Amino acid sequence: MKRLLATTLLALCASGTVTAAPVLGQVYLDAANQKWTYIGSFNVSDGPQWSNGGITYNGIEAATLLFGAPAPGGAYALSTDDDFVNHLAWYDGYGQTQHLDNGGGNVGLPEDINEDPDGDGYTFAGFGLGDWSAYIRDHDEALNSVNYVFTRLDDVPGRVPEPTSIALTLLGAAALGAARRRKA
């Protein structure tokens, strides 16, 4: 029995490694300790090929396009980080790349920016913010720019809270130990 329990605990510890990407359905927090559930991701460059006057999407609009509208009263959140909801998104800019994940210290923009302030589509680089899109194929630097999408925990339809796997495993091990003790 001791060997079984030791093997079970060793397996649990070994399987507790950190993954390099969010886990579908896993709960994550933002700075306000709001709970969000990971539902998927998209790469900026997965969007349509840019063209003069192309459609621009902020992060929330792109998530709605790809994942459908959130439940009534619900909300999406985006993150450029794979283990924390930071409410930022990667954006490709018309003639600009400073808000793409190039590994060089670039930072995202707010998930809900006004991505087309002049209303003429993906055309303007000029002064100020210019035109941006969280979902458009323009610059090669966008190839590694992944936006992670979350929905507020209360918004997940049919979600039933689940006990953690470790708690269930320990409960099972305790039941096995109790059954074995009764036989002895």
Tab-separated table of C-alpha atoms in Angstrom:
chain	number	residue	atom	x	y	z
A	1	MET	CA	0.000	0.000	0.000
A	2	LYS	CA	2.833	2.379	0.859
A	3	ARG	CA	4.420	1.689	-2.508
A	4	LEU	CA	1.095	2.394	-4.305
A	5	LEU	CA	0.602	5.640	-2.406
A	6	ALA	CA	4.201	6.731	-3.040
A	7	THR	CA	3.884	5.921	-6.754
A	8	THR	CA	0.597	7.841	-6.967
A	9	LEU	CA	2.059	10.905	-5.253
A	10	LEU	CA	5.185	10.769	-7.435
A	11	ALA	CA	3.021	10.630	-10.574
A	12	LEU	CA	0.991	13.598	-9.359
A	13	CYS	CA	4.108	15.639	-8.696
A	14	ALA	CA	5.606	14.730	-12.067
A	15	SER	CA	2.409	15.666	-13.909
A	16	GLY	CA	2.245	19.066	-12.217
A	17	THR	CA	4.577	20.643	-14.759
A	18	VAL	CA	3.780	24.004	-16.290
A	19	THR	CA	2.537	24.018	-19.869
A	20	ALA	CA	3.697	26.531	-22.450
A	21	ALA	CA	0.164	27.516	-23.433
A	22	PRO	CA	-3.090	28.085	-21.579
A	23	VAL	CA	-5.248	25.057	-20.869
A	24	LEU	CA	-8.695	25.076	-22.458
A	25	GLY	CA	-11.314	25.599	-19.746
A	26	GLN	CA	-8.697	26.528	-17.130
A	27	VAL	CA	-9.445	29.516	-14.884
A	28	TYR	CA	-7.093	32.530	-14.988
A	29	LEU	CA	-7.117	35.840	-13.104
A	30	ASP	CA	-6.656	39.441	-14.132
A	31	ALA	CA	-5.228	42.290	-12.007
A	32	ALA	CA	-8.657	42.870	-10.405
A	33	ASN	CA	-8.858	39.151	-9.446
A	34	GLN	CA	-11.756	38.620	-11.870
A	35	LYS	CA	-11.886	34.954	-12.900
A	36	TRP	CA	-11.708	34.217	-16.625
A	37	THR	CA	-11.917	30.902	-18.471
A	38	TYR	CA	-9.593	30.265	-21.419
A	39	ILE	CA	-11.559	29.429	-24.587
A	40	GLY	CA	-8.965	29.677	-27.364
A	41	SER	CA	-6.523	31.880	-29.220
A	42	PHE	CA	-5.838	33.392	-32.591
A	43	ASN	CA	-2.787	34.684	-34.384
A	44	VAL	CA	-2.895	38.244	-35.701
A	45	SER	CA	-1.678	37.042	-39.119
A	46	ASP	CA	-4.526	34.496	-39.416
A	47	GLY	CA	-6.771	37.372	-40.499
A	48	PRO	CA	-7.555	38.389	-44.069
A	49	GLN	CA	-4.805	39.763	-46.303
A	50	TRP	CA	-4.474	43.512	-45.825
A	51	SER	CA	-5.544	45.841	-48.551
A	52	ASN	CA	-6.066	49.552	-48.774
A	53	GLY	CA	-9.260	50.143	-46.824
A	54	GLY	CA	-9.318	46.613	-45.347
A	55	ILE	CA	-11.453	45.852	-42.314
A	56	THR	CA	-9.908	46.569	-38.924
A	57	TYR	CA	-10.743	44.692	-35.726
A	58	ASN	CA	-9.800	45.458	-32.158
A	59	GLY	CA	-9.093	42.442	-29.964
A	60	ILE	CA	-12.656	42.084	-28.649
A	61	GLU	CA	-14.149	42.425	-32.146
A	62	ALA	CA	-11.773	39.765	-33.490
A	63	ALA	CA	-12.693	37.407	-30.625
A	64	THR	CA	-16.392	37.949	-31.344
A	65	LEU	CA	-15.807	37.271	-35.048
A	66	LEU	CA	-13.939	34.027	-34.335
A	67	PHE	CA	-15.729	32.680	-31.244
A	68	GLY	CA	-19.212	34.170	-31.666
A	69	ALA	CA	-20.915	36.685	-29.427
A	70	PRO	CA	-20.505	36.077	-25.688
A	71	ALA	CA	-23.548	35.031	-23.671
A	72	PRO	CA	-26.022	37.877	-22.977
A	73	GLY	CA	-24.407	40.158	-20.420
A	74	GLY	CA	-21.139	38.278	-20.910
A	75	ALA	CA	-17.727	39.548	-21.868
A	76	TYR	CA	-14.506	38.526	-23.537
A	77	ALA	CA	-11.030	39.411	-22.327
A	78	LEU	CA	-7.793	39.125	-24.245
A	79	SER	CA	-4.227	38.674	-23.183
A	80	THR	CA	-0.814	38.788	-24.786
A	81	ASP	CA	0.418	36.671	-21.867
A	82	ASP	CA	-0.299	32.949	-21.705
A	83	ASP	CA	-0.695	32.705	-17.923
A	84	PHE	CA	-2.390	35.949	-16.843
A	85	VAL	CA	-5.261	37.994	-18.297
A	86	ASN	CA	-3.715	41.416	-18.997
A	87	HIS	CA	-6.500	42.911	-21.198
A	88	LEU	CA	-3.987	43.662	-23.961
A	89	ALA	CA	-3.856	42.376	-27.523
A	90	TRP	CA	-1.247	42.249	-30.264
A	91	TYR	CA	-2.031	44.505	-33.229
A	92	ASP	CA	-0.577	44.931	-36.690
A	93	GLY	CA	-0.474	48.556	-37.792
A	94	TYR	CA	-0.612	50.070	-41.235
A	95	GLY	CA	3.096	50.610	-41.881
A	96	GLN	CA	3.894	49.916	-38.208
A	97	THR	CA	4.935	46.838	-36.234
A	98	GLN	CA	5.695	48.083	-32.712
A	99	HIS	CA	2.633	46.355	-31.222
A	100	LEU	CA	3.475	42.854	-32.479
A	101	ASP	CA	5.227	40.120	-30.503
A	102	ASN	CA	8.672	40.255	-32.055
A	103	GLY	CA	10.516	39.076	-28.950
A	104	GLY	CA	12.135	42.498	-28.702
A	105	GLY	CA	10.165	44.076	-25.885
A	106	ASN	CA	7.153	45.307	-27.835
A	107	VAL	CA	3.948	45.747	-25.851
A	108	GLY	CA	0.348	45.141	-26.833
A	109	LEU	CA	-2.419	47.719	-26.932
A	110	PRO	CA	-5.704	47.675	-24.983
A	111	GLU	CA	-8.038	44.892	-26.124
A	112	ASP	CA	-10.794	47.363	-27.013
A	113	ILE	CA	-8.996	50.297	-28.682
A	114	ASN	CA	-10.605	52.365	-31.419
A	115	GLU	CA	-8.561	50.648	-34.112
A	116	ASP	CA	-9.734	52.882	-36.988
A	117	PRO	CA	-10.049	56.423	-35.592
A	118	ASP	CA	-10.576	58.055	-38.986
A	119	GLY	CA	-13.132	55.454	-40.147
A	120	ASP	CA	-11.528	54.731	-43.520
A	121	GLY	CA	-10.393	51.142	-42.946
A	122	TYR	CA	-6.837	49.856	-42.731
A	123	THR	CA	-5.100	52.729	-44.515
A	124	PHE	CA	-3.656	55.383	-42.237
A	125	ALA	CA	-0.185	55.287	-40.696
A	126	GLY	CA	0.313	59.033	-40.120
A	127	PHE	CA	0.729	60.686	-36.751
A	128	GLY	CA	-0.853	59.441	-33.550
A	129	LEU	CA	-2.171	55.926	-33.166
A	130	GLY	CA	-3.131	55.353	-36.802
A	131	ASP	CA	-5.011	52.258	-38.038
A	132	TRP	CA	-4.494	48.897	-36.330
A	133	SER	CA	-6.011	45.446	-36.499
A	134	ALA	CA	-5.780	42.482	-34.143
A	135	TYR	CA	-6.755	40.182	-37.017
A	136	ILE	CA	-5.078	40.949	-40.346
A	137	ARG	CA	-2.275	39.500	-42.478
A	138	ASP	CA	0.192	42.303	-43.143
A	139	HIS	CA	3.709	42.112	-41.639
A	140	ASP	CA	5.852	38.994	-41.139
A	141	GLU	CA	6.408	40.044	-37.516
A	142	ALA	CA	2.758	39.123	-36.869
A	143	LEU	CA	3.455	35.403	-37.345
A	144	ASN	CA	4.265	34.917	-33.628
A	145	SER	CA	1.683	37.345	-32.255
A	146	VAL	CA	-0.893	35.179	-30.474
A	147	ASN	CA	-3.891	36.730	-28.729
A	148	TYR	CA	-5.353	34.520	-25.993
A	149	VAL	CA	-9.139	34.745	-25.527
A	150	PHE	CA	-11.008	34.328	-22.251
A	151	THR	CA	-14.628	34.603	-21.173
A	152	ARG	CA	-15.756	35.711	-17.738
A	153	LEU	CA	-16.141	32.602	-15.576
A	154	ASP	CA	-19.812	33.320	-14.889
A	155	ASP	CA	-20.453	33.412	-18.661
A	156	VAL	CA	-19.497	29.813	-19.480
A	157	PRO	CA	-22.796	28.052	-20.280
A	158	GLY	CA	-23.391	24.788	-18.456
A	159	ARG	CA	-20.205	25.095	-16.426
A	160	VAL	CA	-20.209	22.849	-13.394
A	161	PRO	CA	-17.450	23.420	-10.841
A	162	GLU	CA	-15.061	20.471	-10.808
A	163	PRO	CA	-12.982	19.352	-7.837
A	164	THR	CA	-9.303	19.429	-8.615
A	165	SER	CA	-7.751	16.278	-9.998
A	166	ILE	CA	-5.342	15.994	-7.096
A	167	ALA	CA	-8.209	16.068	-4.572
A	168	LEU	CA	-10.022	13.292	-6.433
A	169	THR	CA	-6.861	11.193	-6.657
A	170	LEU	CA	-6.125	11.582	-2.944
A	171	LEU	CA	-9.730	10.722	-2.110
A	172	GLY	CA	-9.423	7.561	-4.221
A	173	ALA	CA	-6.127	6.619	-2.550
A	174	ALA	CA	-7.700	7.114	0.885
A	175	ALA	CA	-10.638	4.891	-0.096
A	176	LEU	CA	-8.246	2.172	-1.301
A	177	GLY	CA	-6.312	2.402	1.946
A	178	ALA	CA	-9.504	2.141	4.006
A	179	ALA	CA	-10.710	-0.867	1.993
A	180	ARG	CA	-7.374	-2.613	2.367
A	181	ARG	CA	-7.328	-1.922	6.112
A	182	ARG	CA	-10.796	-3.489	6.504
A	183	LYS	CA	-9.627	-6.686	4.785
A	184	ALA	CA	-6.644	-7.023	7.119
